Coordinates of C-alpha atoms and ligand atoms in Angstrom, one line a residue:
X1 CA -21.6 -5.0 -6.0
X2 CA -18.0 -4.8 -4.8
X3 CA -16.6 -1.3 -5.3
X4 CA -13.1 -2.0 -5.1
X5 CA -12.6 -6.4 -7.0
X6 CA -9.8 -8.0 -7.4
X7 CA -8.9 -11.3 -8.4
X8 CA -6.0 -13.4 -9.4
X9 CA -4.0 -10.8 -9.5
X10 CA -0.8 -10.8 -10.3
X11 CA 2.0 -8.2 -10.2
X12 CA 5.9 -9.3 -12.0
X13 CA 8.2 -6.4 -11.6
X14 CA 11.4 -7.8 -14.0
X15 CA 14.9 -6.3 -13.3
X16 CA 17.4 -7.9 -15.2
X17 CA 17.0 -11.3 -15.2
X18 CA 15.7 -11.7 -12.2
X19 CA 11.6 -11.8 -11.7
X20 CA 10.2 -11.0 -8.7
X21 CA 6.5 -12.0 -8.0
X22 CA 5.3 -9.4 -5.4
X23 CA 1.4 -10.3 -6.1
X24 CA 0.9 -14.0 -6.9
X25 CA -2.9 -14.2 -7.4
X26 CA -4.7 -12.1 -4.5
X27 CA -8.3 -11.5 -4.1
X28 CA -10.1 -8.7 -2.4
X29 CA -13.2 -7.0 -2.1
X30 CA -14.2 -4.2 -0.7
X31 CA -17.5 -3.0 -0.4
X32 CA -18.4 0.8 -0.6
X33 CA -18.0 2.9 2.4
X34 CA -16.0 0.0 4.5
X35 CA -12.9 0.4 6.6
X36 CA -10.4 -2.0 5.8
X37 CA -7.0 -2.6 7.1
X38 CA -4.2 -4.7 5.3
X39 CA -1.1 -5.9 7.0
X40 CA 1.5 -8.1 6.2
X41 CA 4.9 -8.8 6.9
X42 CA 8.1 -6.2 4.7
X43 CA 7.7 -7.5 1.3
X44 CA 4.4 -9.2 1.5
X45 CA 3.2 -7.1 -1.7
X46 CA 1.1 -4.4 0.8
X47 CA 2.7 -1.8 -1.3
X48 CA 2.5 -3.1 -4.9
X49 CA -1.3 -4.2 -4.3
X50 CA -2.0 0.3 -3.1
X51 CA 0.0 1.5 -6.1
X52 CA -2.3 -0.7 -8.3
X53 CA -5.0 0.7 -6.8
X54 CA -3.9 4.3 -6.7
X55 CA -3.7 3.6 -10.2
X56 CA -0.1 4.2 -10.2
X57 CA 1.1 1.3 -11.3
X58 CA -0.5 -1.3 -13.1
X59 CA -0.9 -5.7 -13.0
X60 CA 0.3 -8.2 -15.0
X61 CA -2.4 -10.9 -14.9
X62 CA -6.2 -11.0 -13.2
X63 CA -9.1 -9.0 -12.8
X64 CA -8.9 -5.6 -10.9
X65 CA -12.3 -3.9 -10.8
X66 CA -12.6 -0.8 -9.1
X67 CA -16.0 1.8 -9.5
X68 CA -16.3 1.6 -13.6
X69 CA -12.9 0.9 -14.5
X70 CA -11.1 -2.0 -15.6
X71 CA -7.7 -1.6 -13.8
X72 CA -6.4 -3.8 -17.2
X73 CA -7.8 -2.2 -20.0
X74 CA -7.5 1.8 -19.3
X75 CA -6.0 4.0 -21.4
X76 CA -3.7 6.5 -20.2
X77 CA -6.2 9.1 -20.0
X78 CA -8.3 7.1 -18.5
X79 CA -5.6 6.7 -15.7
X80 CA -4.9 9.9 -15.5
X81 CA -8.9 10.5 -14.8
X82 CA -9.0 7.8 -12.5
X83 CA -6.4 9.0 -10.0
X84 CA -8.0 12.1 -10.1
X85 CA -11.1 11.7 -9.8
X86 CA -12.1 8.2 -8.1
X87 CA -8.9 7.5 -5.3
X88 CA -7.0 10.0 -2.7
X89 CA -4.0 8.3 -1.8
X90 CA -1.8 8.8 1.4
X91 CA 1.8 7.9 1.1
X92 CA 3.5 7.0 4.4
X93 CA 6.5 9.6 4.1
X94 CA 5.0 12.6 6.1
X95 CA 6.7 15.1 4.1
X96 CA 6.3 13.7 0.7
X97 CA 2.3 14.7 1.2
X98 CA 3.2 18.0 1.3
X99 CA 4.6 20.6 -0.2
X100 CA 7.2 22.5 2.0
X101 CA 6.7 26.2 0.7
X102 CA 2.9 25.5 0.6
X103 CA -0.1 26.4 3.5
X104 CA -2.5 23.4 4.2
X105 CA -4.9 25.9 2.7
X106 CA -2.8 26.1 -0.9
X107 CA -2.2 23.0 -0.6
X108 CA -5.2 21.4 -0.4
X109 CA -6.6 24.1 -3.0
X110 CA -3.7 22.2 -5.4
X111 CA -5.6 19.2 -6.6
X112 CA -9.2 20.9 -7.1
X113 CA -7.5 24.1 -8.9
X114 CA -5.8 21.3 -11.3
X115 CA -9.5 19.9 -11.9
X116 CA -11.0 23.1 -12.7
X117 CA -13.0 23.9 -9.8
X118 CA -14.3 27.3 -9.5
X119 CA -12.7 29.3 -6.9
X120 CA -15.4 29.9 -4.5
X121 CA -16.4 25.8 -4.6
X122 CA -12.9 25.2 -4.0
X123 CA -12.4 27.8 -1.2
X124 CA -15.7 26.3 1.1
X125 CA -14.6 23.0 0.5
X126 CA -10.6 23.8 1.8
X127 CA -12.9 25.2 4.9
X128 CA -14.9 21.9 5.2
X129 CA -12.1 19.8 4.6
X130 CA -9.7 22.3 7.4
X131 CA -13.0 21.8 10.3
X132 CA -13.7 17.7 9.7
X133 CA -10.0 16.9 10.0
X134 CA -9.8 19.0 13.5
X135 CA -6.5 20.9 11.6
X136 CA -8.3 24.5 10.8
X137 CA -6.1 26.5 13.3
X138 CA -3.3 25.4 10.5
X139 CA -4.7 26.8 7.9
X140 CA -1.8 29.2 6.6
X141 CA 1.1 26.9 8.4
X142 CA 3.3 25.5 6.4
X143 CA 4.4 21.5 6.6
X144 CA 7.7 22.6 9.0
X145 CA 5.6 24.5 11.3
X146 CA 2.8 21.3 11.5
X147 CA 3.4 18.6 13.9
X148 CA 3.6 15.2 12.1
X149 CA 0.1 14.7 13.1
X150 CA -1.4 17.4 11.6
X151 CA 0.9 16.8 8.2
X152 CA -0.6 13.9 7.7
X153 CA -3.9 15.0 8.7
X154 CA -3.5 17.9 6.4
X155 CA -2.4 15.2 3.5
X156 CA -6.1 13.3 4.3
X157 CA -7.8 16.5 3.6
X158 CA -5.6 17.3 0.1
X159 CA -6.4 13.4 -1.0
X160 CA -9.8 13.8 -0.5
X161 CA -10.8 17.1 -1.9
X162 CA -12.0 15.7 -5.5
X163 CA -14.3 14.0 -3.6
X164 CA -12.6 10.3 -4.1
X165 CA -14.8 7.0 -3.7
X166 CA -11.8 5.8 -2.6
X167 CA -8.9 6.5 -0.1
X168 CA -5.6 4.1 0.0
X169 CA -3.4 5.1 2.8
X170 CA 0.0 2.9 2.9
X171 CA 1.4 2.9 6.2
X172 CA 0.4 7.0 7.0
X173 CA 1.4 6.4 10.7
X174 CA 4.8 4.1 9.5
X175 CA 6.7 7.2 11.0
X176 CA 4.6 8.3 14.5
X177 CA 4.6 7.8 17.6
X178 CA 2.3 5.5 19.1
X179 CA 0.0 8.2 20.5
X180 CA 0.2 10.4 16.9
X181 CA -1.0 7.2 14.7
X182 CA -4.2 6.9 17.1
X183 CA -4.6 10.4 16.0
X184 CA -4.2 9.7 12.0
X185 CA -6.0 6.2 12.5
X186 CA -8.8 7.8 14.2
X187 CA -8.7 11.1 11.5
X188 CA -9.3 8.1 8.8
X189 CA -12.0 6.8 10.3
X190 CA -14.0 9.8 10.8
X191 CA -13.8 10.8 6.9
X192 CA -15.1 7.3 6.7
X193 CA -18.0 7.7 8.5
X194 CA -18.6 11.1 8.1
X195 CA -18.0 11.3 3.9
X196 CA -18.8 7.7 3.4
X197 CA -15.4 7.5 1.1
X198 CA -14.5 3.6 1.1
X199 CA -10.4 3.5 2.7
X200 CA -8.4 1.0 2.7
X201 CA -5.3 1.7 4.7
X202 CA -2.0 -0.7 4.9
X203 CA -0.3 -0.7 8.7
X204 CA 1.9 -3.3 10.7
X205 CA 0.6 -1.9 13.6
X206 CA -1.8 -4.2 15.2
X207 CA -3.5 -2.0 17.8
X208 CA -4.3 -0.1 15.1
X209 CA -5.6 -3.1 12.9
X210 CA -7.5 -3.7 15.8
X211 CA -9.7 -0.8 16.1
X212 CA -11.7 -1.7 12.1
X213 CA -14.0 -4.2 11.4
X214 CA -12.2 -5.8 8.8
X215 CA -8.1 -6.6 8.9
X216 CA -6.8 -8.7 5.6
X217 CA -3.7 -10.4 6.3
X218 CA -1.4 -10.9 2.9
X219 CA 1.5 -13.3 2.9
X220 CA 3.7 -14.0 -0.3
X221 CA 1.6 -11.8 -2.2
X222 CA -1.8 -13.5 -1.6
X223 CA -4.8 -13.2 0.3
X224 CA -4.5 -15.4 3.4
X225 CA -6.7 -14.9 5.8
X226 CA -9.4 -12.3 7.2
X227 CA -10.8 -10.8 10.7
X228 CA -13.9 -9.4 10.5
X229 CA -14.7 -7.6 14.3
X230 CA -19.1 -6.8 15.1
X231 CA -19.9 -5.6 18.6
X232 CA -22.4 -8.5 20.1
X233 CA -25.0 -7.3 22.8
X234 CA -25.5 -9.8 25.6
X235 CA -28.0 -10.7 27.5
X236 CA -27.4 -7.6 30.2
X237 CA -26.9 -5.2 27.8
X238 CA -22.9 -4.4 27.8
X239 CA -21.8 -4.9 24.4
X240 CA -18.4 -6.4 23.7
X241 CA -16.1 -6.8 20.4
X242 CA -15.9 -10.5 19.0
X243 CA -13.3 -10.6 16.7
X244 CA -13.3 -14.1 14.3
X245 CA -10.6 -15.0 11.9
X246 CA -11.6 -16.4 8.8
X247 CA -9.1 -18.2 5.8
X248 CA -9.8 -16.8 2.3
X249 CA -10.7 -19.4 -0.6
X250 CA -10.3 -18.1 -4.0
X251 CA -12.2 -18.7 -7.2
X252 CA -10.1 -22.0 -7.9
X253 CA -11.1 -23.0 -4.2
X254 CA -7.2 -22.5 -2.7
X255 CA -7.2 -22.3 0.8
X256 CA -4.1 -21.7 3.0
X257 CA -4.0 -23.7 6.1
X258 CA -1.7 -21.8 8.5
X259 CA 1.9 -23.0 9.3
X260 CA 0.6 -23.7 13.0
X261 CA -1.8 -26.1 11.6
X262 CA 0.0 -27.8 9.8
X263 CA 2.9 -28.6 12.1
X264 CA 0.7 -29.6 14.7
X265 CA -0.7 -32.3 12.7
X266 CA 2.3 -32.7 10.8
X267 CA 0.3 -32.1 7.6
X268 CA 2.6 -32.2 4.4
X269 CA 2.1 -32.5 0.5
X270 CA -0.3 -35.0 0.6
X271 CA -4.0 -34.2 3.1
X272 CA -7.2 -36.5 2.9
X273 CA -10.0 -34.3 2.8
X274 CA -13.6 -35.5 3.6
X275 CA -16.8 -33.5 3.2
X276 CA -19.3 -34.2 6.1
X277 CA -22.7 -32.4 6.3
X278 CA -22.1 -29.5 7.1
X279 CA -18.3 -29.4 6.9
X280 CA -15.2 -30.4 5.9
X281 CA -12.0 -32.5 7.5
X282 CA -8.3 -32.2 6.6
X283 CA -6.4 -34.9 8.3
X284 CA -3.3 -36.4 7.7
X285 CA -3.1 -39.1 5.0
X286 CA -1.9 -42.5 6.6
X287 CA 1.7 -43.2 5.7
X288 CA 1.4 -46.6 5.4
X289 CA -0.7 -46.0 2.9
X290 CA 1.8 -44.2 1.3
X291 CA 4.5 -46.6 1.6
X292 CA 2.2 -48.8 0.1
X293 CA 1.6 -46.7 -3.5
Ligands
ADP1 P1 5.5 -4.7 1.2 O1 4.7 -3.1 0.9 O2 4.3 -5.5 1.8 O3 6.8 -4.4 2.3 P2 5.9 -4.4 -1.8 O4 5.2 -4.7 -2.5 O5 6.6 -3.5 -1.6 O6 5.9 -5.0 -0.3 O7 6.9 -5.5 -1.8 C1 6.5 -6.8 -2.6 C2 8.0 -7.4 -3.6 O8 7.9 -6.9 -4.7 C3 8.9 -7.2 -3.2 O9 9.6 -8.6 -2.9 C4 9.9 -6.0 -3.5 O10 11.5 -6.5 -3.1 C5 9.5 -6.4 -4.7 N1 9.6 -5.0 -5.5 C6 8.3 -3.9 -5.2 N2 8.5 -3.0 -6.3 C7 9.4 -3.5 -6.9 C8 10.0 -3.1 -8.4 N3 9.7 -1.9 -8.2 N4 10.8 -4.1 -8.6 C9 11.5 -5.0 -8.5 N5 10.7 -5.1 -7.2 C10 9.9 -4.7 -6.5
MG2 MG1 5.2 -1.3 1.6

């Protein structure tokens, strides 16, 4: 069963008389232990999706089940519990994840103190997280005394302090250079393997999304395609990565045909579908037939 299951998720923002459909029927299923990258143009709804998964924002319609929670039917108290126990969140702005006057050790301790974890367990968990994220040497430093990459690794430690099942990161490398992005992304992959935490990370960096097994593309508030990567072993023992792109079909059977395909075959409003023994064909509608209608 999926740990995260969103079906036909809709989020409409209303500002005055203007309505923005940030999510327009998004489908997403993520299994426990997976690491998924979410990509898409600016304004496609990535941050809206992550805010909903984080329990910061509520969907307008659709289904969103995460762990044992139904995000469309949560009380305010449930939401607080959900945010404290089930998800950890890392923001893009390195500065907004930390507190200027607190050391790494102190800021990692904060969410555990808020959850009432005893002092000794807190100290042990803090040491473990600093070690796992390779920032033990930053334990007593404040953000201003750390590099951008170290700040984001400490932010990951803060997000993981209360052992959430899900780690969400919204463009965590957006403000970093390429080498530092790779370092932070490496840290996300490491905690995914080390702790088994499920990771959903938004990125616009193709080099970064190329490193995860599964990339989900969002377009206009919908999941439009997924790329799955796996390593294959050739007869001579060499291994190489295979990436395959899939279109995503929603529960009503809708599939988006990429623009390049539509343009190449001049597909417009009507297309002819035909069921073959093991596949379906999509063809331009017969123009003559259209004229005779
Ligand atoms: P992304 O993270 O992919 O760039 P967002 O989820 O931030 O996209 O935004 C999706 C759409 O929703 C955009 O058109 C954006 O302008 C709009 N939007 C996001 N947040 C709000 C808000 N609080 N109020 C009104 N519109 C919003
Ligand atoms: Mg965004």
